[in-house]
Coordinates of C-alpha atoms in Angstrom, one line a residue:
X75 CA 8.6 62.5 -3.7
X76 CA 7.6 60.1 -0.6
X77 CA 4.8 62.2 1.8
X78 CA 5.8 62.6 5.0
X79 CA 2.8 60.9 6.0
X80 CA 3.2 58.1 4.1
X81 CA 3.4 54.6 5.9
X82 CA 6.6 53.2 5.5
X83 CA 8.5 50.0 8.1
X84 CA 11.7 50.6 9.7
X85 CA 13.2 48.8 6.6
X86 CA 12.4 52.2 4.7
X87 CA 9.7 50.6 2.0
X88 CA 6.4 51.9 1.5
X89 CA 3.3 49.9 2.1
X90 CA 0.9 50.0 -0.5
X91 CA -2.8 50.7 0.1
X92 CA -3.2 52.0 -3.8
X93 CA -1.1 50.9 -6.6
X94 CA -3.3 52.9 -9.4
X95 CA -3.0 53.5 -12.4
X96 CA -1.5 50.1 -13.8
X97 CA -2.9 48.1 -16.3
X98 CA -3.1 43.9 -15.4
X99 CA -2.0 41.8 -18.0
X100 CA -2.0 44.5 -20.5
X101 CA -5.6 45.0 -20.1
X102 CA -7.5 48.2 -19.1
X103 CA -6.1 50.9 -17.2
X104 CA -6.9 50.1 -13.3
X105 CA -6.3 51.0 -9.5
X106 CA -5.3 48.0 -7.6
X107 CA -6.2 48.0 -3.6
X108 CA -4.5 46.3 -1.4
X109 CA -5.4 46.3 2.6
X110 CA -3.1 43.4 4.9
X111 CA -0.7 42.4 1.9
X112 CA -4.0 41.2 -0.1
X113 CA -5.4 42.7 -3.0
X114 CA -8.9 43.7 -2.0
X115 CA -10.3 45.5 -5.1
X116 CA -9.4 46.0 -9.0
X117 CA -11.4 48.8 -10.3
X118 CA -11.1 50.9 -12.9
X119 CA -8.2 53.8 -12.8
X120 CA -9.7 56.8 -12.1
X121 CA -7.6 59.2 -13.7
X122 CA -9.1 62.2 -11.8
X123 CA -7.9 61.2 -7.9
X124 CA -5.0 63.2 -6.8
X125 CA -1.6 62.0 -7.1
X126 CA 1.9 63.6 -7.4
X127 CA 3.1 61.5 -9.4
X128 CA 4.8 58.7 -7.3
X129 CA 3.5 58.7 -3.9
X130 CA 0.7 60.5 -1.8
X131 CA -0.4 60.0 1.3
X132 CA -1.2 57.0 3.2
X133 CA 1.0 54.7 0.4
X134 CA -0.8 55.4 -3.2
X135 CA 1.9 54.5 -5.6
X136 CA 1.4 55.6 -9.0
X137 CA 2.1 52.9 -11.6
X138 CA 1.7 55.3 -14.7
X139 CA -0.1 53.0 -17.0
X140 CA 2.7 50.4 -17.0
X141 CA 1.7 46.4 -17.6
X142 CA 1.4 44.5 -14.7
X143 CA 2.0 40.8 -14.0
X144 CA 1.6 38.7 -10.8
X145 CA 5.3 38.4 -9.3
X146 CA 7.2 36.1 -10.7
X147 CA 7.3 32.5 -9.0
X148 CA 10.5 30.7 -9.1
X149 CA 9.1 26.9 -9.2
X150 CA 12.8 25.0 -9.0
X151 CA 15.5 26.8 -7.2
X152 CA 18.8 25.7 -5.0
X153 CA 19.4 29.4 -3.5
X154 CA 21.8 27.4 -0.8
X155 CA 24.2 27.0 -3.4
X156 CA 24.9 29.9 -4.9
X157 CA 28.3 32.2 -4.6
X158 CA 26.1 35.2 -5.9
X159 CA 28.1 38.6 -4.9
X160 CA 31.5 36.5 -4.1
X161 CA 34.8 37.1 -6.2
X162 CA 34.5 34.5 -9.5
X163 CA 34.8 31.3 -8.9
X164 CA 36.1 29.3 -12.0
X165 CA 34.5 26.4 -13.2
X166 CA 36.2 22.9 -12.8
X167 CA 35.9 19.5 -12.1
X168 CA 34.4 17.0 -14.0
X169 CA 30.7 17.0 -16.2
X170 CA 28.0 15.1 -15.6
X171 CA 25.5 14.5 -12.6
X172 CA 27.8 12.7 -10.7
X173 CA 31.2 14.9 -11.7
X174 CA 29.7 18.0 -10.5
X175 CA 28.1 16.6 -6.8
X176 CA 31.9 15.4 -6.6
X177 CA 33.2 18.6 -7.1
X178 CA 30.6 20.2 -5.3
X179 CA 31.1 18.5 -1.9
X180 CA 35.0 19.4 -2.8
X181 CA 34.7 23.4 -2.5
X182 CA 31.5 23.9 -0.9
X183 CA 32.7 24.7 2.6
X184 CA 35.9 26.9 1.2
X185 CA 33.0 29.0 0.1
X186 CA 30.6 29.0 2.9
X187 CA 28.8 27.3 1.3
X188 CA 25.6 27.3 2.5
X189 CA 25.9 30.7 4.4
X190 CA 23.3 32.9 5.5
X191 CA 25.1 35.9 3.7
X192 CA 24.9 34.1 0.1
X193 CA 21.6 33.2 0.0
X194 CA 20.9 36.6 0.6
X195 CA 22.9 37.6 -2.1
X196 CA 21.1 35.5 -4.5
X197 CA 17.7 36.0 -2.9
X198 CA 18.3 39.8 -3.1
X199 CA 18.9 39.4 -7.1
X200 CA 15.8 37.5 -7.7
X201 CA 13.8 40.2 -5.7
X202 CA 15.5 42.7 -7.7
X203 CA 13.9 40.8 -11.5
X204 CA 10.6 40.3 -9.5
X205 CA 10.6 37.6 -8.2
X206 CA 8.8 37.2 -5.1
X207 CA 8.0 33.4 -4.5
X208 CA 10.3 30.5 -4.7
X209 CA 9.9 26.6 -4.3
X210 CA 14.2 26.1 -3.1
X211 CA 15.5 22.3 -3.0
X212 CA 18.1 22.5 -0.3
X213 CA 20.8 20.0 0.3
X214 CA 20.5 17.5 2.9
X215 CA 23.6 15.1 3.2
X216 CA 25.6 13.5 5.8
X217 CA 28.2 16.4 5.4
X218 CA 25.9 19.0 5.8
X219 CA 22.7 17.7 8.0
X220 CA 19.8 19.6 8.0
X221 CA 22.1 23.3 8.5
X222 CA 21.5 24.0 4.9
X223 CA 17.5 24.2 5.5
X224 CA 18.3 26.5 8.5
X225 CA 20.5 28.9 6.6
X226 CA 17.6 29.6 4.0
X227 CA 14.9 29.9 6.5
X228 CA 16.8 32.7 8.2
X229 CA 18.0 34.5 5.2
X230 CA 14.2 34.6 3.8
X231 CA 13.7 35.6 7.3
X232 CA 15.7 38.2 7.1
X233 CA 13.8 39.7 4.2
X234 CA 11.1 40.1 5.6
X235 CA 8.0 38.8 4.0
X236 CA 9.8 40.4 0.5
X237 CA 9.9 37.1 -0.8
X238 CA 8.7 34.2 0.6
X239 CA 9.7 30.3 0.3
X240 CA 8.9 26.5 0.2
X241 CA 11.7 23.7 0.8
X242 CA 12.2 20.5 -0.8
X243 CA 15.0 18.9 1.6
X244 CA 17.2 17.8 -1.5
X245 CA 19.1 14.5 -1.4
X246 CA 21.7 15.6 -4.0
X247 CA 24.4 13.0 -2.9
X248 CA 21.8 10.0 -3.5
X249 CA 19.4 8.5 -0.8
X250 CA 19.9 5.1 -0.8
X251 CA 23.3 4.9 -1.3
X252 CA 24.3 7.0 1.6
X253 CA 23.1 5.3 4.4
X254 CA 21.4 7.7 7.0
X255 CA 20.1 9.9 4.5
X256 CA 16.9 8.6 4.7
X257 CA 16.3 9.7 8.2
X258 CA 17.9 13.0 7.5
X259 CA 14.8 13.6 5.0
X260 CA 12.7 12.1 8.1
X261 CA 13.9 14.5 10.2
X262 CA 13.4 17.4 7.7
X263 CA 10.1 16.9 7.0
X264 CA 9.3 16.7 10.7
X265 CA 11.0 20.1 10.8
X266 CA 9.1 21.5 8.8
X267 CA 10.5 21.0 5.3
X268 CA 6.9 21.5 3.3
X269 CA 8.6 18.7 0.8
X270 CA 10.9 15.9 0.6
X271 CA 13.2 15.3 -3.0
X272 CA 14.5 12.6 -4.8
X273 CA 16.9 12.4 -7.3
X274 CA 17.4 9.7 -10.2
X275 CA 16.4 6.7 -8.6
X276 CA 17.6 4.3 -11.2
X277 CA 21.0 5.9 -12.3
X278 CA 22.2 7.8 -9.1
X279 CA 20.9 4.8 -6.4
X280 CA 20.4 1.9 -9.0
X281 CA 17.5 1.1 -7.1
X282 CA 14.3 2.7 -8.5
X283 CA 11.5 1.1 -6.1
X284 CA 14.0 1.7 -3.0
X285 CA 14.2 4.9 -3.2
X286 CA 10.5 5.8 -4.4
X287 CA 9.2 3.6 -1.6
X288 CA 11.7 5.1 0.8
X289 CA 10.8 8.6 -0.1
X290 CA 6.9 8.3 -0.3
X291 CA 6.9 6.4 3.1
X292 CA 7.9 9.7 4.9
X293 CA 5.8 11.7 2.5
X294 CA 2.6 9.7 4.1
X295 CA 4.1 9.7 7.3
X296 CA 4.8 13.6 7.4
X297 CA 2.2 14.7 5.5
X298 CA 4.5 16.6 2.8
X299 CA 4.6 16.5 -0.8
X300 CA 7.6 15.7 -2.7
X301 CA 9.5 16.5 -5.6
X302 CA 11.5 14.5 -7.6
X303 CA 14.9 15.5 -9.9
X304 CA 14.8 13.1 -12.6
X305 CA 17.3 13.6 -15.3
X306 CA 17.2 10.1 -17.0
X307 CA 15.5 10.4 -20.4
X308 CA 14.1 8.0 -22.8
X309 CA 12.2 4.8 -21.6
X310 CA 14.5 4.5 -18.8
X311 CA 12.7 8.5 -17.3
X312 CA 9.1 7.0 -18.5
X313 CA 9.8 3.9 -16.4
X314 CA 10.6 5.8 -13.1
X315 CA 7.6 7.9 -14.0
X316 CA 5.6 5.2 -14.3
X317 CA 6.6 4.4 -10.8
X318 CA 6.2 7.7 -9.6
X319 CA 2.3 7.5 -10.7
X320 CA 1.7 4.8 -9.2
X321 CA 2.8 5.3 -6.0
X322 CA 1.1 8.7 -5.9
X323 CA -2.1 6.5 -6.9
X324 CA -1.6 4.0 -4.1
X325 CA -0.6 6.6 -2.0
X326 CA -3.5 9.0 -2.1
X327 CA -0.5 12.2 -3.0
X328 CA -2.7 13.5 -5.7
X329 CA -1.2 16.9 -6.3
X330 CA 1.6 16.8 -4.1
X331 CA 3.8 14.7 -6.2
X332 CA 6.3 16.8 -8.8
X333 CA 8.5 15.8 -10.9
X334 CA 11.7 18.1 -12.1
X335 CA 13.3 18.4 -15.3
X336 CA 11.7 14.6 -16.6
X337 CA 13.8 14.9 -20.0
X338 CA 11.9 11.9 -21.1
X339 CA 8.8 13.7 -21.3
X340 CA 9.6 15.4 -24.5
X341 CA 12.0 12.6 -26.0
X342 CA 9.5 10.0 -26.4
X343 CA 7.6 9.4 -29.2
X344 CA 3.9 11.7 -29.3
X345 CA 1.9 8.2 -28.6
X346 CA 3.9 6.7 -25.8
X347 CA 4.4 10.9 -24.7
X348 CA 0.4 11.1 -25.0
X349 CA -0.1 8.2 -22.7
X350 CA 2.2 8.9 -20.2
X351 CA 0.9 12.8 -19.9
X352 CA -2.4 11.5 -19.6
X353 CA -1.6 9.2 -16.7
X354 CA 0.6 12.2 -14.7
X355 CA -2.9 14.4 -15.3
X356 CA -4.8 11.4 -13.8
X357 CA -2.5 10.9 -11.3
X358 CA -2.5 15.0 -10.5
X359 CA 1.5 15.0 -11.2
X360 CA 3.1 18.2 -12.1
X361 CA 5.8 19.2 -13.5
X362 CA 8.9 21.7 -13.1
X363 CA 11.4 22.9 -16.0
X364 CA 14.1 24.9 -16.1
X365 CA 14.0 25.2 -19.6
X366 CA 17.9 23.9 -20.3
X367 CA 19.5 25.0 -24.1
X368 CA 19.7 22.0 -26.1
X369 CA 16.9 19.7 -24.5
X370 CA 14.1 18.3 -25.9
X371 CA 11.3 20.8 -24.8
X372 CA 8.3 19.5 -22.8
X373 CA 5.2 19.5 -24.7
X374 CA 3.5 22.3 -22.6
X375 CA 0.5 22.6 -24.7
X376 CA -0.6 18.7 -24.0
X377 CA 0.6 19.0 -20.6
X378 CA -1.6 21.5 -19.7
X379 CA -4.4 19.8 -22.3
X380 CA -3.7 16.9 -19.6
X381 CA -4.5 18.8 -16.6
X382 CA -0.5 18.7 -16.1
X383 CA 0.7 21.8 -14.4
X384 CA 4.2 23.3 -15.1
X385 CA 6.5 25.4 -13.3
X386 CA 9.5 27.5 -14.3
X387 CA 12.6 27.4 -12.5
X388 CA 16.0 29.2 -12.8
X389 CA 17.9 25.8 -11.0
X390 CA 21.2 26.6 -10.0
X391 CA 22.1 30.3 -10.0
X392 CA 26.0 30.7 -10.3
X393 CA 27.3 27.9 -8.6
X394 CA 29.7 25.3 -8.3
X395 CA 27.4 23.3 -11.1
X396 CA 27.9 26.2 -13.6
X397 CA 28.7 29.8 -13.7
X398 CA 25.9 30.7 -15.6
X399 CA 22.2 32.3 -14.1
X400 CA 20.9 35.6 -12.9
X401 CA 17.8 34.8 -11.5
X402 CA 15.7 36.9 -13.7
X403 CA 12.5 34.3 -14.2
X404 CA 11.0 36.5 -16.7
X405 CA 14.9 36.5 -18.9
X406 CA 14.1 32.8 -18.4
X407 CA 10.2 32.9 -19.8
X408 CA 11.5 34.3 -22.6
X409 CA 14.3 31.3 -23.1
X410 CA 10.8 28.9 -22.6
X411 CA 9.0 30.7 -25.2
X412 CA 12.0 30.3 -27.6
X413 CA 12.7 26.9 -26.9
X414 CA 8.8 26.2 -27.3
X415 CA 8.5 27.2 -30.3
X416 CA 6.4 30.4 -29.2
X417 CA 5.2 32.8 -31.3
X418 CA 1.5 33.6 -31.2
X419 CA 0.7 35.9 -28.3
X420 CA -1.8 33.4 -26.5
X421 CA 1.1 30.8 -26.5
X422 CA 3.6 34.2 -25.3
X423 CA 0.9 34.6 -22.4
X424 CA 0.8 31.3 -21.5
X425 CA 4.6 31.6 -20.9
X426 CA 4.2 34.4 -18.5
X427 CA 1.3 32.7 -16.8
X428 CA 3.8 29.3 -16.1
X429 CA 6.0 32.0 -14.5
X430 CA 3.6 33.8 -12.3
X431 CA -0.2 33.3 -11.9
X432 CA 0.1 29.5 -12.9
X433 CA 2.4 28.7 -10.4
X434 CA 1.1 29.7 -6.9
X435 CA 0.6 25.8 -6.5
X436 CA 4.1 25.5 -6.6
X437 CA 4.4 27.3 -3.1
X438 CA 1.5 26.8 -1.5
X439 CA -1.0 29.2 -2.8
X440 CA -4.5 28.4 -3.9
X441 CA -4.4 31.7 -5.8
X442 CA -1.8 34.0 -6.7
X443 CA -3.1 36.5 -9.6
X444 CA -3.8 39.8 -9.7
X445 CA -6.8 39.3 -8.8
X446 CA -9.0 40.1 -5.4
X447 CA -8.0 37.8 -2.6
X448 CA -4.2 37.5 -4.2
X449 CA -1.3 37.7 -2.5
X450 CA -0.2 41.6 -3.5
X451 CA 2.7 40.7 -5.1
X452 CA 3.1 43.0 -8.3
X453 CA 5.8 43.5 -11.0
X454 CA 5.3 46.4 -13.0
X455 CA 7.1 46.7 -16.6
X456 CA 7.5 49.1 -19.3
X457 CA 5.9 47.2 -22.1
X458 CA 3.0 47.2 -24.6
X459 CA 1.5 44.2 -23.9
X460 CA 2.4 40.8 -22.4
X461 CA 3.4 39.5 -25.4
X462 CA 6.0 42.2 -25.5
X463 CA 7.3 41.8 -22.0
X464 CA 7.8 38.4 -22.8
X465 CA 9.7 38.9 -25.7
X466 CA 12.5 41.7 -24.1
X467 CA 12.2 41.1 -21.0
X468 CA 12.4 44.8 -19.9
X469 CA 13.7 46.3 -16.7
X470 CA 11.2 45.7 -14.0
X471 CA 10.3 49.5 -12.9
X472 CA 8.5 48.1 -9.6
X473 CA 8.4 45.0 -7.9
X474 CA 5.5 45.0 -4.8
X475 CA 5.7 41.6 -1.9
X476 CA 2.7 41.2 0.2
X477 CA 1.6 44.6 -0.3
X478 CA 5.1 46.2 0.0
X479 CA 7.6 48.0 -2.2
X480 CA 10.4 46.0 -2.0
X481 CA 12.3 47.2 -5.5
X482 CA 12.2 49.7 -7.5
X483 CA 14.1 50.7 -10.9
X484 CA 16.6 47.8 -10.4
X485 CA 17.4 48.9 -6.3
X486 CA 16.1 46.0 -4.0
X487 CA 15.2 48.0 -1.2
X488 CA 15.1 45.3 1.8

């Protein structure tokens, strides 16, 4: 029962000071302490300090010896586009890249599209699986300006602090080929976009040095990183990543360059794959999957041999691309880990670490672990071991943000 002492904000969640008895990463039993939404100690669970079970005074939760991971880090979102919590919305138009931005800029506005209230919606839902951190690529177009990067900024707002969030501005109706779009990204990143995005540079604007250049002369001139959708497999993806490195090179981006999806990655052949990984590690590219059914899987392993980091995203959650997603990044891990190959518990923890701990670069965090000095962001799951929560999944029993309960037993409480 909550003690009527306990600190709580108006929002009605308690603030942590003590989240004891949990065990990190499935190792030994131990009291977290947390002090300004930072973990300041990890020491070990003393099983003798008083507790009633849930809560006691001054916001000690008790995690009752359940595994804890880092919360979850969505590395490769689009929460503007989701109709999460509206009536179903039946798939149609035609496949393909350029059949489903068609169909797309069709429906979008008939379903408020982007709103405030359905980026909640979908924000709410992630929260609710653990997720706590998101890297979001929002749509900038002529149709839709720069209101798109608004509408996300107030809904995470709105949340206060429960989950927090990095944009790419997202040019998902081309750059080059729609005049004025260029400036639109411009304008983003002087807005305060923290990234600018590209998207198939040789198959969506035929011009694969026009739109790199045009996109890495407002990275150098902002100051922001960017982030690249690149679809196009085979040598034709190699060949725009080859661009991509050198203009990071030349440019001095080193670590602020990512590249999403890159299919080619895991089509080519494991020499021509082994030199191109070792030139993205060089270069300080990452990279960002979403782990798609029936794709050729990265080759994680040598990626992160190559100094390569990966992050996991959901992509598109319910939208007017496809009706599937639930935001539940750790459902997702375990599609990785299948799709890997994954069986050996080191490789199973290395899939959970790509969806939490690994990832803080993806929005801005030099650490994000459970470790002192770490965000307090906390997911706590009924499981024997990492390898285990991997593998099912299993309900999230408490999700903590920046040192705040924010959902608990599958209720998002903000």
């Amino acid at each position: 029962m909550h003690s009527p002492a306990m600190h709580s904000p108006a929002d009605g969640t308690t603030t942590v000071t003590v989240l004891r008895d949990v065990r990190p990463w499935g190792g030994a039993r131990s009291d977290l302490h947390v002090a300004g939404g930072v973990i300041t100690a990890v020491v070990p669970h003393d099983a003798n300090a008083p507790t009633d079970g849930v809560v006691v005074d001054g916001g000690v939760i008790d995690g009752r010896g359940l595994l804890a991971l880092p919360g979850l880090v969505n590395a490769h979102a689009h929460v503007d586009k989701s109709w999460w919590g509206k009536p179903w919305v039946s798939y149609g138009g035609e496949g393909g890249v350029q059949g489903r931005i068609a169909h797309e800029r069709a429906h979008r506005d008939e379903l408020g599209i982007p709103g405030v209230d359905v980026t909640l919606a979908v924000l709410r839902e992630s929260i609710r699986t653990g997720t706590t951190a998101v890297r979001t690529h929002v749509d900038v177009d002529l149709g839709v300006g720069l209101r798109g990067i608004e509408v996300v900024r107030e809904a995470v707002a709105a949340l206060g602090g429960a989950v927090t969030a990095q944009v790419v501005a997202f040019p998902q109706d081309g750059v080059l080929r729609r005049p004025g779009v260029l400036d639109l990204l411009d304008a983003a990143a002087a807005a305060g976009a923290e990234h600018v995005g590209g998207l198939d540079p040789a198959t969506i604007d035929r011009d694969p040095v026009g739109q790199l250049d045009g996109l890495f002369a407002i990275a150098e001139r902002r100051g922001v990183g960017i982030d690249v959708h690149l679809h196009d497999g085979g040598d034709l993806g190699a060949f725009q990543i080859e661009l991509i490195i050198d203009r990071t090179l030349r440019a001095g981006l080193q670590g602020r360059v990512n590249v999403a999806h890159g299919f080619a990655v895991g089509q080519l052949a494991v020499p021509r794959q082994a030199e191109l990984v070792a030139a993205m590690g060089e270069a300080g590219i990452t990279m960002t999957t979403v782990a798609p059914i029936g794709a050729a899987p990265l080759p994680l392993h040598a990626l992160r041999d190559a100094g390569v980091a990966v992050g996991l995203g959901t992509d598109g959650i319910r939208d007017l691309w496809s009706p599937y997603g639930t935001g539940d990044l750790l459902a997702l891990t375990t599609q990785l880990a299948r799709l890997s190959g994954f069986r050996y518990d080191e490789d199973l923890v290395t899939a959970a670490r790509i969806a939490s701990a690994d990832a803080g670069r993806f929005v801005g965090r030099a650490v994000h672990d459970l470790v002192v000095g770490a965000p307090a962001d906390v997911v706590l799951v009924d499981a024997e071991n990492v390898p285990d929560a991997v593998v099912r999944a299993p309900r999230r029993a408490l999700v903590v943000a920046g040192g705040r309960v924010v959902a608990r037993d599958g209720e998002v409480l903000v």
